[in-house]
Amino acid sequence: KAVLNRGVSVVVLPGDVALKPAPESATTHWYHAPLPVVTPEEEELRKLAQLLRYSSNIALMCGSGCAGAHKELVEFAAKIKAPIVHALR
């Protein structure tokens, strides 16, 4: 969970376990967990489209969930004439 959420985790091992040597078969390869993919329901997208279409004062609050989509975000903001506010994280 710490890898996916980029947070902190603590693993506590009893002393007798921590002092044992690792088995020869233990892997040294890091497991890169895939990032989750969030796909909104069609109905939610339709509601959002309606809100965007009929709203006159829109501002985009963008956080780390927008990472990797800078170009698309700027294009979208320009299209709907909305300022972008970014989170500290």
XYZ file of N, CA and C in Angstrom:
267
model
N 0.824 -1.188 0.000
C 0.000 0.000 0.000
C 0.870 1.255 0.000
N 1.972 1.234 0.699
C 2.847 2.410 0.734
C 3.405 2.713 -0.646
N 3.667 1.677 -1.441
C 4.205 1.885 -2.788
C 3.136 2.507 -3.678
N 1.931 1.973 -3.629
C 0.859 2.484 -4.481
C 0.434 3.888 -4.089
N 0.383 4.161 -2.793
C -0.066 5.469 -2.322
C 1.076 6.427 -2.051
N 2.286 5.973 -2.290
C 3.489 6.773 -2.054
C 3.513 7.314 -0.622
N 3.182 6.431 0.310
C 3.137 6.820 1.714
C 4.168 6.073 2.534
N 3.950 6.057 3.818
C 4.879 5.440 4.758
C 4.256 4.170 5.317
N 5.061 3.144 5.478
C 4.627 1.912 6.127
C 5.707 1.458 7.079
N 5.305 0.665 8.045
C 6.247 0.103 9.003
C 6.059 -1.404 9.002
N 7.156 -2.129 8.882
C 7.126 -3.580 8.986
C 7.858 -3.938 10.268
N 7.171 -4.613 11.177
C 7.768 -4.991 12.456
C 8.023 -6.487 12.442
N 9.277 -6.869 12.650
C 9.648 -8.280 12.714
C 10.093 -8.609 14.131
N 9.667 -9.750 14.656
C 10.186 -10.163 15.959
C 11.697 -10.343 15.873
N 12.393 -10.061 16.950
C 13.853 -10.138 16.957
C 14.405 -11.460 16.482
N 13.783 -12.582 16.888
C 14.300 -13.889 16.476
C 14.164 -14.103 14.974
N 13.161 -13.513 14.368
C 12.985 -13.631 12.916
C 13.961 -12.706 12.196
N 14.100 -11.492 12.675
C 14.975 -10.513 12.030
C 16.436 -10.945 12.048
N 16.842 -11.731 13.037
C 18.244 -12.148 13.153
C 18.580 -13.384 12.330
N 17.583 -14.060 11.793
C 17.837 -15.256 10.987
C 18.323 -14.849 9.597
N 19.226 -15.649 9.027
C 19.661 -15.350 7.656
C 18.522 -15.617 6.670
N 18.524 -14.867 5.605
C 17.511 -15.057 4.567
C 17.810 -16.341 3.816
N 16.789 -17.053 3.382
C 17.027 -18.278 2.611
C 17.683 -17.953 1.271
N 18.426 -18.917 0.750
C 19.097 -18.734 -0.548
C 18.097 -18.412 -1.655
N 16.891 -18.915 -1.509
C 15.883 -18.709 -2.557
C 15.215 -17.334 -2.475
N 15.572 -16.541 -1.467
C 14.951 -15.217 -1.318
C 15.320 -14.332 -2.504
N 14.348 -13.643 -3.014
C 14.581 -12.786 -4.175
C 15.155 -11.434 -3.754
N 15.952 -10.873 -4.608
C 16.477 -9.529 -4.370
C 15.849 -8.534 -5.339
N 14.915 -9.027 -6.140
C 14.250 -8.162 -7.118
C 13.103 -7.416 -6.449
N 12.984 -6.146 -6.762
C 11.918 -5.320 -6.219
C 10.654 -5.544 -7.024
N 9.552 -5.694 -6.333
C 8.261 -5.858 -6.988
C 7.675 -4.478 -7.264
N 7.519 -4.145 -8.520
C 6.919 -2.864 -8.900
C 5.422 -3.082 -9.086
N 4.679 -2.705 -8.082
C 3.233 -2.869 -8.147
C 2.662 -1.910 -9.184
N 1.773 -2.387 -10.032
C 1.173 -1.486 -11.024
C 0.268 -0.474 -10.331
N 0.266 0.732 -10.847
C -0.619 1.752 -10.302
C -2.060 1.396 -10.654
N -2.978 1.643 -9.746
C -4.370 1.320 -10.041
C -4.917 2.221 -11.139
N -5.840 1.696 -11.900
C -6.494 2.453 -12.960
C -7.929 2.719 -12.518
N -8.295 3.979 -12.485
C -9.647 4.354 -12.080
C -10.436 4.697 -13.333
N -11.539 4.001 -13.524
C -12.395 4.236 -14.684
C -13.785 4.619 -14.186
N -14.191 5.864 -14.408
C -15.515 6.282 -13.937
C -16.632 5.611 -14.736
N -17.775 5.486 -14.102
C -18.953 4.934 -14.769
C -19.442 5.932 -15.824
N -20.069 5.419 -16.866
C -20.601 6.269 -17.941
C -21.550 7.338 -17.393
N -22.392 6.963 -16.446
C -23.354 7.909 -15.874
C -22.643 9.055 -15.156
N -21.560 8.749 -14.451
C -20.797 9.795 -13.767
C -20.158 10.748 -14.783
N -19.654 10.214 -15.876
C -19.074 11.055 -16.928
C -20.139 11.952 -17.561
N -21.322 11.405 -17.755
C -22.418 12.190 -18.329
C -22.786 13.348 -17.397
N -22.861 13.063 -16.091
C -23.173 14.116 -15.119
C -22.100 15.204 -15.131
N -20.853 14.785 -15.185
C -19.757 15.754 -15.222
C -19.835 16.612 -16.480
N -20.111 15.981 -17.613
C -20.219 16.728 -18.871
C -21.331 17.769 -18.782
N -22.458 17.408 -18.183
C -23.567 18.352 -18.023
C -23.167 19.513 -17.116
N -22.499 19.204 -16.012
C -22.052 20.263 -15.101
C -21.091 21.216 -15.800
N -20.156 20.667 -16.547
C -19.185 21.510 -17.250
C -19.854 22.344 -18.335
N -20.813 21.763 -19.021
C -21.478 22.458 -20.121
C -22.294 23.650 -19.626
N -22.947 23.499 -18.485
C -23.876 24.531 -18.039
C -23.365 25.362 -16.863
N -22.101 25.251 -16.539
C -21.520 26.068 -15.468
C -20.732 27.214 -16.080
N -20.761 28.358 -15.403
C -20.052 29.512 -15.959
C -18.752 29.822 -15.228
N -18.614 29.396 -14.001
C -17.402 29.661 -13.226
C -16.771 28.342 -12.796
N -15.812 27.894 -13.556
C -15.158 26.614 -13.283
C -13.694 26.872 -12.957
N -13.210 26.205 -11.933
C -11.780 26.202 -11.610
C -11.374 24.746 -11.429
N -10.201 24.405 -11.890
C -9.708 23.035 -11.769
C -8.713 22.951 -10.619
N -8.997 22.109 -9.633
C -8.083 21.852 -8.518
C -7.385 20.540 -8.838
N -6.108 20.609 -9.128
C -5.383 19.445 -9.630
C -4.263 19.042 -8.681
N -4.213 17.762 -8.364
C -3.187 17.236 -7.469
C -2.331 16.195 -8.154
N -1.765 15.313 -7.351
C -0.835 14.314 -7.880
C -1.514 13.314 -8.813
N -2.826 13.237 -8.766
C -3.540 12.347 -9.679
C -3.436 12.783 -11.132
N -3.004 14.005 -11.372
C -2.850 14.524 -12.734
C -1.433 14.331 -13.270
N -0.578 13.714 -12.469
C 0.816 13.523 -12.893
C 0.859 12.799 -14.235
N 1.665 13.303 -15.128
C 1.805 12.689 -16.442
C 0.789 13.164 -17.466
N -0.089 14.063 -17.078
C -1.118 14.531 -18.008
C -1.107 16.054 -18.122
N 0.061 16.665 -17.993
C 0.156 18.135 -17.998
C -0.392 18.740 -19.289
N 0.054 18.223 -20.414
C -0.379 18.773 -21.709
C -1.900 18.677 -21.854
N -2.452 17.507 -21.544
C -3.891 17.298 -21.668
C -4.668 18.211 -20.720
N -4.145 18.378 -19.521
C -4.805 19.226 -18.531
C -4.833 20.684 -18.976
N -3.711 21.173 -19.480
C -3.641 22.561 -19.952
C -4.576 22.768 -21.142
N -4.625 21.802 -22.049
C -5.534 21.901 -23.198
C -6.992 21.916 -22.746
N -7.320 21.041 -21.791
C -8.692 20.980 -21.272
C -9.068 22.290 -20.584
N -8.168 22.818 -19.761
C -8.432 24.076 -19.058
C -8.658 25.216 -20.053
N -7.872 25.247 -21.116
C -8.043 26.287 -22.133
C -9.392 26.141 -22.832
N -9.772 24.900 -23.106
C -11.030 24.650 -23.813
C -12.239 25.111 -22.998
N -12.211 24.880 -21.689
C -13.360 25.277 -20.866
C -13.135 26.623 -20.175
N -12.010 27.280 -20.517
C -11.666 28.604 -19.980
C -11.670 28.609 -18.447
N -10.912 27.660 -17.879
C -10.852 27.519 -16.423
C -9.424 27.681 -15.924
N -9.255 28.399 -14.819
C -7.919 28.469 -14.218
C -7.580 27.136 -13.548
N -6.290 26.884 -13.410
C -5.821 25.664 -12.751
C -5.177 26.047 -11.423
N -5.629 25.417 -10.365
C -5.032 25.575 -9.042
C -4.400 24.235 -8.720
N -3.161 24.251 -8.256
C -2.533 22.957 -7.972
C -2.343 22.749 -6.483
N -2.449 21.495 -6.087
C -2.247 21.118 -4.687
C -0.750 21.114 -4.400
N -0.402 21.164 -3.137
C 1.013 21.172 -2.766
C 1.681 19.833 -3.008
N 0.931 18.780 -3.094
C 1.494 17.449 -3.270
C 1.443 17.018 -4.699
